[in-house]
Structures are given as structure tokens and as C-alpha cells.
Short mmCIF file of C-alpha atoms in Angstrom, two decimals:
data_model
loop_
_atom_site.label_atom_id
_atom_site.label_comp_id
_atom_site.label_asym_id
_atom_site.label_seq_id
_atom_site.Cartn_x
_atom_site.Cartn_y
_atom_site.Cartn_z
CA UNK A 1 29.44 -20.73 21.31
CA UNK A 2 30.26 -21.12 24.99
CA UNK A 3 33.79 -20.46 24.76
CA UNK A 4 32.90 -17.16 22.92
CA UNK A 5 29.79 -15.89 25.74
CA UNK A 6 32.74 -16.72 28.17
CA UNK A 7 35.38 -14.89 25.76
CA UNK A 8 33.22 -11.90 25.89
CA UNK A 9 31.66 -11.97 29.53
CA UNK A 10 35.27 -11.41 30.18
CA UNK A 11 35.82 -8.75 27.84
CA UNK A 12 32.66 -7.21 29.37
CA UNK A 13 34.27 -7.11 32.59
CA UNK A 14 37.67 -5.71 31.17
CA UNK A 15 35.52 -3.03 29.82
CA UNK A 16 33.44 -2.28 32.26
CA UNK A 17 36.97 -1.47 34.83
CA UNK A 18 38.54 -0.01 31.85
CA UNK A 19 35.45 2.29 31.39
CA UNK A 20 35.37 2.44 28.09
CA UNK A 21 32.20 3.33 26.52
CA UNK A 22 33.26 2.59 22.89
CA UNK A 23 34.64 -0.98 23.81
CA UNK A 24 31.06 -1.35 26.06
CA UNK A 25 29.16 -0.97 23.72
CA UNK A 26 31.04 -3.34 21.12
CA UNK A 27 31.23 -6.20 23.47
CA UNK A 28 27.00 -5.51 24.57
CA UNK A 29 25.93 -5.69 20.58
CA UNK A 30 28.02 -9.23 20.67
CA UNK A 31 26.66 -10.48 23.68
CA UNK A 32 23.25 -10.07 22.41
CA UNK A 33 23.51 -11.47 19.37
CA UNK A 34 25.33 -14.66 21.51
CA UNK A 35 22.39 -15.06 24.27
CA UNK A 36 20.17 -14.65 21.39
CA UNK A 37 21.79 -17.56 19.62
CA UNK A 38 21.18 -19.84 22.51
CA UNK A 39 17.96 -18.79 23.14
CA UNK A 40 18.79 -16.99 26.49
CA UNK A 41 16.31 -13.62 25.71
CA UNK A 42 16.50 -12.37 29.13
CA UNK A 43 20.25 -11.91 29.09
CA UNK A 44 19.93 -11.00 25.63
CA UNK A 45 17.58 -7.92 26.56
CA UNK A 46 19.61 -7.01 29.16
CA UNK A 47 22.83 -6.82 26.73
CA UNK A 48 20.64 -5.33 24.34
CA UNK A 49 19.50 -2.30 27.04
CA UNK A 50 23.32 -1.89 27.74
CA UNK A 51 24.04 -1.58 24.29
CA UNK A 52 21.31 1.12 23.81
CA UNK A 53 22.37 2.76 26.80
CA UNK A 54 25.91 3.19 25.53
CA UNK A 55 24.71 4.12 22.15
CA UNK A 56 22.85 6.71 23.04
CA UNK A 57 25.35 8.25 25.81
CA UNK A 58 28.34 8.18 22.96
CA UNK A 59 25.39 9.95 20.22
CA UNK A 60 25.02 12.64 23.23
CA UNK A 61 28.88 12.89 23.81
CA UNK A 62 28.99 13.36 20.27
CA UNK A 63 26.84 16.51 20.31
CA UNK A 64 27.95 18.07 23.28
CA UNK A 65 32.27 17.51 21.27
CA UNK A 66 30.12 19.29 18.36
CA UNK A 67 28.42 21.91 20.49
CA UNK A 68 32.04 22.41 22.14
CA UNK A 69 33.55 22.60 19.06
CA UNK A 70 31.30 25.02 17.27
CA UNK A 71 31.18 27.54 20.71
CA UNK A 72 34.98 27.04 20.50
CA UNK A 73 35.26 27.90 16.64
CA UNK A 74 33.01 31.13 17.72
CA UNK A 75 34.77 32.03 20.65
CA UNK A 76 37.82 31.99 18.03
CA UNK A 77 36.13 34.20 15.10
CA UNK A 78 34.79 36.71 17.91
CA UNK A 79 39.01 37.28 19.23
CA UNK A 80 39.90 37.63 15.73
CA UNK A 81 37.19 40.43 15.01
CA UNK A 82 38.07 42.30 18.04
CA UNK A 83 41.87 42.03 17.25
CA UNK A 84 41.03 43.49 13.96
CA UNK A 85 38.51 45.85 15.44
CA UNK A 86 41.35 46.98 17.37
CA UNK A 87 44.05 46.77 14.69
CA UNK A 88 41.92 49.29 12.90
CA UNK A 89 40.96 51.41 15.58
CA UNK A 90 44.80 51.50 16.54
CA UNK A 91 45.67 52.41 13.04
CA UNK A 92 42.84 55.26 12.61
CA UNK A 93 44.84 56.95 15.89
CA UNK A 94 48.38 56.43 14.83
CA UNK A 95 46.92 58.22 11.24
CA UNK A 96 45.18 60.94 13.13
CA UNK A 97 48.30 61.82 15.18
CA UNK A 98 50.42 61.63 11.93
CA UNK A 99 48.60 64.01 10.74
CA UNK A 100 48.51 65.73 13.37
CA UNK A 101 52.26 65.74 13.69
CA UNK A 102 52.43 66.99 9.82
CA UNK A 103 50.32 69.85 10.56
CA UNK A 104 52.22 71.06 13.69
CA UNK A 105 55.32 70.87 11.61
CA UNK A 106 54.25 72.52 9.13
CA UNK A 107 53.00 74.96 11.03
CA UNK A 108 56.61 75.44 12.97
CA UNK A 109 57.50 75.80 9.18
CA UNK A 110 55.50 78.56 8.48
CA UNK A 111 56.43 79.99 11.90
CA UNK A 112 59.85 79.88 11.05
CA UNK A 113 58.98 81.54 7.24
CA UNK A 114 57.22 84.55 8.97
CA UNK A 115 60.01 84.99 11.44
CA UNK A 116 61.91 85.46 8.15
CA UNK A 117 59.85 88.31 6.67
CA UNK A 118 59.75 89.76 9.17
CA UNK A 119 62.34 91.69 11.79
CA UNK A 120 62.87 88.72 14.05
CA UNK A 121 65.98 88.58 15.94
CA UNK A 122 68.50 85.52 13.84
CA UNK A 123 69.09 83.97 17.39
CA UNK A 124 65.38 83.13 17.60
CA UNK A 125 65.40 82.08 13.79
CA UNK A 126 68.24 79.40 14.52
CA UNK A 127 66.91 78.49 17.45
CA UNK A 128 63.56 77.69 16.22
CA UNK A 129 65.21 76.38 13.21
CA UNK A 130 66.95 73.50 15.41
CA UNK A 131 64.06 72.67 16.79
CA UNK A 132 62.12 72.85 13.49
CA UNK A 133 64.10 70.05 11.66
CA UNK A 134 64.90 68.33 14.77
CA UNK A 135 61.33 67.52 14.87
CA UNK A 136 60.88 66.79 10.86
CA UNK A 137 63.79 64.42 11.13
CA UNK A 138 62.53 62.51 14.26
CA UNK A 139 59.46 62.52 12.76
CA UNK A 140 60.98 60.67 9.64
CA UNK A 141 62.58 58.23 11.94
CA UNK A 142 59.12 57.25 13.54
CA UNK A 143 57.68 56.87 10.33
CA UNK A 144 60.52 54.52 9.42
CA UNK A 145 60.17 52.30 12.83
CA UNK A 146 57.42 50.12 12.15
CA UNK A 147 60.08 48.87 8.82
CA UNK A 148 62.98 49.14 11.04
CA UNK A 149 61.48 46.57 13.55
CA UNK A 150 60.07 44.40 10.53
CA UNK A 151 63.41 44.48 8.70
CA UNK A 152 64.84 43.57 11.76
CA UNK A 153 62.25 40.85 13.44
CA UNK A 154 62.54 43.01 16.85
CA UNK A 155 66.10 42.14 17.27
CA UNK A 156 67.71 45.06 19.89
CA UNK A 157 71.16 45.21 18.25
CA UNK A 158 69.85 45.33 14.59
CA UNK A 159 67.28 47.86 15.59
CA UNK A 160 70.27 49.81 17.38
CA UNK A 161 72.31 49.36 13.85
CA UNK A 162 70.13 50.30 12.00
CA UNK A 163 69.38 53.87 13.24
CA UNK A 164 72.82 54.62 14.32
CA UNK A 165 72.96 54.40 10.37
CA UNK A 166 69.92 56.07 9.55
CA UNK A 167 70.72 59.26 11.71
CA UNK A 168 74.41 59.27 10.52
CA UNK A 169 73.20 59.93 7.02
CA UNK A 170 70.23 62.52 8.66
CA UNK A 171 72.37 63.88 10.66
CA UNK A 172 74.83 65.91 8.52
CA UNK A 173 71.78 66.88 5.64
CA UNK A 174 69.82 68.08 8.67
CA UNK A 175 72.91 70.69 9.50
CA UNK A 176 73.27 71.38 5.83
CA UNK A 177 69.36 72.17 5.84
CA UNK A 178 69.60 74.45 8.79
CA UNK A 179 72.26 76.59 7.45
CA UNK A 180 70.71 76.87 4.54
CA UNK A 181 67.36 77.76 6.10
CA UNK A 182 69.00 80.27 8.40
CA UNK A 183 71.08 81.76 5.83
CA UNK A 184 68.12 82.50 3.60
CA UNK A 185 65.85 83.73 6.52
CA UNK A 186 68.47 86.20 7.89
CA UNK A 187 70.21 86.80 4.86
CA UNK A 188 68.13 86.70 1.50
CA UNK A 189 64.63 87.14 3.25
CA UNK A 190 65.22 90.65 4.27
CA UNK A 191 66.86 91.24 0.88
CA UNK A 192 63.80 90.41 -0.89
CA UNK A 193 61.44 92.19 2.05
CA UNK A 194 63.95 95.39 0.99
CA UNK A 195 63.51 95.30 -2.71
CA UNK A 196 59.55 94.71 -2.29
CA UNK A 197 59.25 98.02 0.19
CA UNK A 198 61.47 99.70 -2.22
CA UNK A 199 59.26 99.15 -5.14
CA UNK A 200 56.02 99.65 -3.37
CA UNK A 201 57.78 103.22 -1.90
CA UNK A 202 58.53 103.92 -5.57
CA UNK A 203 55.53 103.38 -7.11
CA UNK A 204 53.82 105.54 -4.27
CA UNK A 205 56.38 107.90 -5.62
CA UNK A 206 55.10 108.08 -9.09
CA UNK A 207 51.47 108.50 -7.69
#
């Protein structure tokens, strides 16, 4: 019994420079229960205090890690609401000012159309005509670069590829769409603006 009060007198001291509340409180239970066994009751109340003492402080360190933790597991589910508070804000924008863009080129369309019908000068047609499908085709690319930079994890070169590609095949449709637009605003446009006045003029005829 002596050997092990000296055993753990010396593991008490060990303890108490390695300041470790765990290994304190271990070696306080044991001491106890030792001056206890040999009848020494005032050292064994004093071990006894200790090992309350250290009890209770690693119950309260407990708590406050469990406190921490729960704050910390808030603090976490608050970012993650605001980032998708945000993600959906962001996305409500981008869809208002996709619609947005939609409507102003349609509207260039329509522009364009009436320019048609009527006695516009076909310099002004093609030139709003460029512009027209130059801005439905970059359009179409920024609807395509959210894929393009998935597709392509963000990589500069790929994302460079990719719509070097993209507006080689645009490219040549958009000229083929021009001309074509053109060509039926100057060309089959008035045709069909002719034959209408000529059949209204007729029928006033007739009346």
C-alpha cells in the first residue's frame, strides 16, 4: 500500500506540472481511496475535494465544448442560408435581365420588321440588321457560359476552345440569317406592301 500512495503522490506531481485535468483527476479518485485504506481521512478529504474540483471543472469544460459547438453548428447553418438567400436573389436578377434582354431583342426584331413595311432606306435595314443578330447571337453565347465554364471546370484555354468553336459554327448561319433577313425586308417586303395597296386601291375601285 505504501509503495502505491508513493507510486501515485508521484504521479500527482507529474500531473499537476503536466496540467492535465483528466490525469488529475484519475490520480485524486486513487489517492482517496489509498488514504482511506490506511485510515488517513484528512488526506483522504483533501484528495477527495481535488477530485471534485476537477470533476466538476472538466463537467463545465464539457458544456462550454457543447455550447461552442452548437453556436459553431449555427454560425454554420446561418452562412449557408444567406449563401442561398443570395444564390436565389442572384438568380431572380440574372432571370429578370434575361428577360429583359429577350424583350429588347425582340423588340429590335420588330423594329427591324416595321423598317421592312415600310419605306426605310436598305442601308439602315442592314445596318440595324447587324446589330440585330449580333445581339441574338451574343446573347446565345451568354446563355451558353454558365455550361461552357462547367464543361470546362474554369479552365482559360478550354473556355477559349470552346467558343472559338461555338462562334465558328454561329458565325457563318448568322451571315446566312442576315442576308436572308435583308433580302426579304428590301426585296419581298415591299413586294407584298405593293400587292396589298394594289388590292385595297382596287377594291376602292369597285366601290
Amino acid at each position: 500500500m505504501k509503495i502505491k500512495k508513493n507510486t501515485l503522490l508521484l504521479a500527482n506531481r507529474l500531473a499537476d506540472s503536466a496540467d492535465d485535468l483528466y490525469f488529475r483527476r484519475d490520480v485524486a479518485q486513487q489517492l482517496d481511496s489509498v488514504f482511506v485504506a490506511v485510515h488517513d481521512y484528512k488526506n483522504a478529504e483533501h484528495y477527495l475535494s481535488l477530485f471534485n474540483l476537477y470533476r466538476d471543472s472538466l463537467e463545465s469544460l464539457a458544456k462550454q465544448k457543447d455550447l461552442l459547438n452548437i453556436e459553431i453548428g449555427n454560425a454554420n447553418k446561418r452562412l449557408l442560408q444567406e449563401k442561398e438567400a443570395e444564390l436565389t436573389a442572384t438568380r431572380k436578377r440574372n432571370n429578370l435581365e434575361y428577360l429583359g434582354i429577350t424583350a429588347a431583342i425582340a423588340t429590335v426584331f420588330i423594329i427591324l420588321v416595321l423598317f421592312g413595311v415600310f419605306k426605310i432606306s436598305p442601308a439602315v435595314i442592314r445596318a440595324l440588321g447587324f446589330f440585330a443578330f449580333i445581339f441574338l447571337f451574343e446573347f446565345i453565347v451568354l446563355l451558353l457560359d454558365e455550361q461552357i465554364h462547367e464543361f470546362t471546370h474554369g479552365e482559360p484555354w478550354k473556355i477559349l476552345g470552346v467558343k472559338i468553336i461555338i462562334i465558328s459554327l454561329l458565325l457563318p448561319f448568322h451571315h446566312w440569317l442576315e442576308e436572308k433577313m435583308h433580302h426579304y425586308l428590301t426585296h419581298k417586303v415591299p413586294k407584298i406592301r405593293n400587292r396589298s395597296l394594289e388590292k385595297l386601291r382596287q377594291t376602292d375601285e369597285r366601290n
